[in-house]
Coordinates of C-alpha atoms in Angstrom, one line a residue:
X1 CA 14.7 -6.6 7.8
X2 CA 14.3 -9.5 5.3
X3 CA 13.2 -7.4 2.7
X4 CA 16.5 -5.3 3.0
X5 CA 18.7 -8.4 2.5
X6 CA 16.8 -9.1 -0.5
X7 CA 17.2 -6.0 -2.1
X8 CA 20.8 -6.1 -1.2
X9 CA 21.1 -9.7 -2.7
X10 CA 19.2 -8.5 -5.7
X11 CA 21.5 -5.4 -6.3
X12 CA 24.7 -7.1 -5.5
X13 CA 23.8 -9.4 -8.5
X14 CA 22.8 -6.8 -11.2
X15 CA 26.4 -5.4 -9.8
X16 CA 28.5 -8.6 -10.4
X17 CA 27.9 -8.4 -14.1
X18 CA 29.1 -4.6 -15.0
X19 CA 32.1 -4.6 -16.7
X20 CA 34.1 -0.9 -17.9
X21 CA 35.8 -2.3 -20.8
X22 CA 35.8 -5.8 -22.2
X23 CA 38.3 -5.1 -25.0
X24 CA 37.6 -6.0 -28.9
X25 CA 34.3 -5.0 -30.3
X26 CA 33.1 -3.4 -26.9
X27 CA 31.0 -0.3 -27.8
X28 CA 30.6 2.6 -25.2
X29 CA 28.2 5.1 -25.7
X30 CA 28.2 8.3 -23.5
X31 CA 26.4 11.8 -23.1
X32 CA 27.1 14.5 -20.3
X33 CA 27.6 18.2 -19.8
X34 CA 31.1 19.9 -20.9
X35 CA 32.8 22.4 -18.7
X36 CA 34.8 25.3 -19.4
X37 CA 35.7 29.1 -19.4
X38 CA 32.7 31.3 -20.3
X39 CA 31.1 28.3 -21.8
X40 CA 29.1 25.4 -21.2
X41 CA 27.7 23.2 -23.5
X42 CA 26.8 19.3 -24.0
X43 CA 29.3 16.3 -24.9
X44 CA 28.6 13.0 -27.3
X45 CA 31.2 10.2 -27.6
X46 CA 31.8 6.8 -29.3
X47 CA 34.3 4.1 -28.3
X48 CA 35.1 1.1 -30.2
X49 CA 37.3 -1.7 -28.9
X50 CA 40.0 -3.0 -31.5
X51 CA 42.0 -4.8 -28.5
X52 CA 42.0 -6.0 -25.2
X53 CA 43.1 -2.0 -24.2
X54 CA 42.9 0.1 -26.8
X55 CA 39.7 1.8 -28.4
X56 CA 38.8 4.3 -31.0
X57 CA 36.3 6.7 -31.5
X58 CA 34.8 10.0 -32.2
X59 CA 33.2 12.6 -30.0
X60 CA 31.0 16.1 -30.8
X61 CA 30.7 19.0 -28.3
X62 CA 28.5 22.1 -28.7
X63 CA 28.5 24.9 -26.5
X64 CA 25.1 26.1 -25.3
X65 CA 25.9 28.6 -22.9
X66 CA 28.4 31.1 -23.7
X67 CA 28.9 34.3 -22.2
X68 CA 27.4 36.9 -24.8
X69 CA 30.4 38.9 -25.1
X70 CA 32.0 36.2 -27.4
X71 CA 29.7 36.8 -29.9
X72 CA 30.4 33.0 -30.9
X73 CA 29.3 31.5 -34.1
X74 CA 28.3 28.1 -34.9
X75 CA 31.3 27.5 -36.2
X76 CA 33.1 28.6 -32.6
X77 CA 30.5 26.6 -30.4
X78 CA 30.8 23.5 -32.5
X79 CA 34.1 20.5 -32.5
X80 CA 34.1 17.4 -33.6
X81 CA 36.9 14.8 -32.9
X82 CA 38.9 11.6 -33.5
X83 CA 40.4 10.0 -29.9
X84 CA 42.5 6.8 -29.5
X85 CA 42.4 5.5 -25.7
X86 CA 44.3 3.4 -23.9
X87 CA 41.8 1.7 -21.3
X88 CA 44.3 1.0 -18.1
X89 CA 41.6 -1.0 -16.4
X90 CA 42.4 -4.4 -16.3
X91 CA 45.9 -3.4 -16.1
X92 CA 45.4 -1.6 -13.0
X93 CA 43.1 -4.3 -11.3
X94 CA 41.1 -2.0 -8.9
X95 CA 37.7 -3.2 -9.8
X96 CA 35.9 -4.6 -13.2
X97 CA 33.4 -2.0 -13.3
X98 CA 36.2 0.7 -13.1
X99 CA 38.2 1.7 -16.4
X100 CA 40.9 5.1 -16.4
X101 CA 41.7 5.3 -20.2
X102 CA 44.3 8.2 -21.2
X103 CA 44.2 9.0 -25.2
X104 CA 44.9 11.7 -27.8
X105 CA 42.5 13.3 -30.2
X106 CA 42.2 15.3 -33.4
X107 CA 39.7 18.2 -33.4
X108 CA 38.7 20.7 -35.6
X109 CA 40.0 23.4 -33.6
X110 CA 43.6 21.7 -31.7
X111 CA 45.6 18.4 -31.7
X112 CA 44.9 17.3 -27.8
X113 CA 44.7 14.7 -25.5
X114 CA 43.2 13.3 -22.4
X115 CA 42.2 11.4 -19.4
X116 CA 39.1 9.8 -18.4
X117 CA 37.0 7.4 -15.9
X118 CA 34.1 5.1 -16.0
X119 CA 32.5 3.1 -13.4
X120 CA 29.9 1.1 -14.5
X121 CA 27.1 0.2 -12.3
X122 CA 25.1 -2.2 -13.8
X123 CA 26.1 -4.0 -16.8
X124 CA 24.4 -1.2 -19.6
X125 CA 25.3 1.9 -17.1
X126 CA 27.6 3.8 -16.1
X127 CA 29.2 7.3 -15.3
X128 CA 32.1 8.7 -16.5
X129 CA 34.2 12.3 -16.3
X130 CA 37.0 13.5 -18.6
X131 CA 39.2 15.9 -18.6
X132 CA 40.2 17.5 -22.1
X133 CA 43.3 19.6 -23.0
X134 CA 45.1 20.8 -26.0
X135 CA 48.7 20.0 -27.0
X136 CA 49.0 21.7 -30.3
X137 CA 46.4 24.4 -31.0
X138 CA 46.3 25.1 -35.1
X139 CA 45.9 29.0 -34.5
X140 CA 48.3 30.3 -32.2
X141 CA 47.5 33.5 -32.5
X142 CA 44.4 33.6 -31.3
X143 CA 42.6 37.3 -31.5
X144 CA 39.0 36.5 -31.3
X145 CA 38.1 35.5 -27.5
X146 CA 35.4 33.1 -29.1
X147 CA 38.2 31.2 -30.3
X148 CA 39.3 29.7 -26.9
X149 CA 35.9 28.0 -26.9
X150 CA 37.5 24.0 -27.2
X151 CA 40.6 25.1 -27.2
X152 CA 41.5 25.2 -23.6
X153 CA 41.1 22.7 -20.8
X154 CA 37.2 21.1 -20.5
X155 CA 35.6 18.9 -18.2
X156 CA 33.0 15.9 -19.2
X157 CA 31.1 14.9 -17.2
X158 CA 28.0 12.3 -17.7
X159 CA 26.0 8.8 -18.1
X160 CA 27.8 6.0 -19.9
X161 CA 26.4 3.2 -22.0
X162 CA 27.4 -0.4 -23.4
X163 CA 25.9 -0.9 -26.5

């Protein structure tokens, strides 16, 4: 029994210290899976603070599993983008550790935007999910099916790191 309490003591203190998003100059670092129709693939992402709720960044996808009748090129499995987010956090006040950070982004393939959440558990990890979705899609007359890959609603899901 005593050596329960002190593992709860000791893991209640490595708790206390994890914090979601600190504000200026608070670098996240995350990697998870990416989820969407006939394709699934792996997600990268950068944020840096500038303020006290708002960060910038840049995330990569690439799709490794994608059905084989989309003949997809690299060109098709690969998007790169620029996101703004507004980290509603603090401004929320449900816990430290948790962040929900809305934002836009500028990809390759679509102008888009979306919503996400981190929990941190420790004060270097976390976990966080996202969901993705285009507003403005560049072709709108999409013809090849392979097209759709990143241009449609994902899911992120994955580990999240303070750097």
């Amino acid at each position: 029994m005593k050596k329960l309490i002190v593992i709860l003591c000791v893991l209640s203190v490595s708790f206390a210290n994890a914090q979601a998003f600190i504000g200026e100059t608070d670098n996240k670092f995350q990697i998870g899976a990416n989820f969407q129709d006939n394709a699934t693939g792996i997600n990268v992402s950068f944020d840096y603070g500038l303020g006290e709720n708002i960060s910038v960044g840049v995330t990569g996808a690439y799709a490794l599993g994608v059905r084989e009748e989309l003949d997809a090129s690299f060109g098709d499995r690969f998007d790169i983008k620029g996101r703004f987010n507004a980290h509603l956090g603090s401004v929320l006040n449900v816990d430290e550790n948790f962040d929900v950070y809305p934002g836009l982004n500028l990809s390759l393939k679509n102008f888009g935007g979306h919503v996400g959440a981190r929990y941190f558990f420790s004060d270097g990890f976390g976990v966080f999910t996202e969901a993705v979705f285009p507003i403005a899609k560049y072709k709108t007359n999409i013809t090849n099916p392979a097209h759709y890959i990143y241009n449609q609603f994902v899911v992120n899901i994955g580990a999240s790191f303070n750097l």
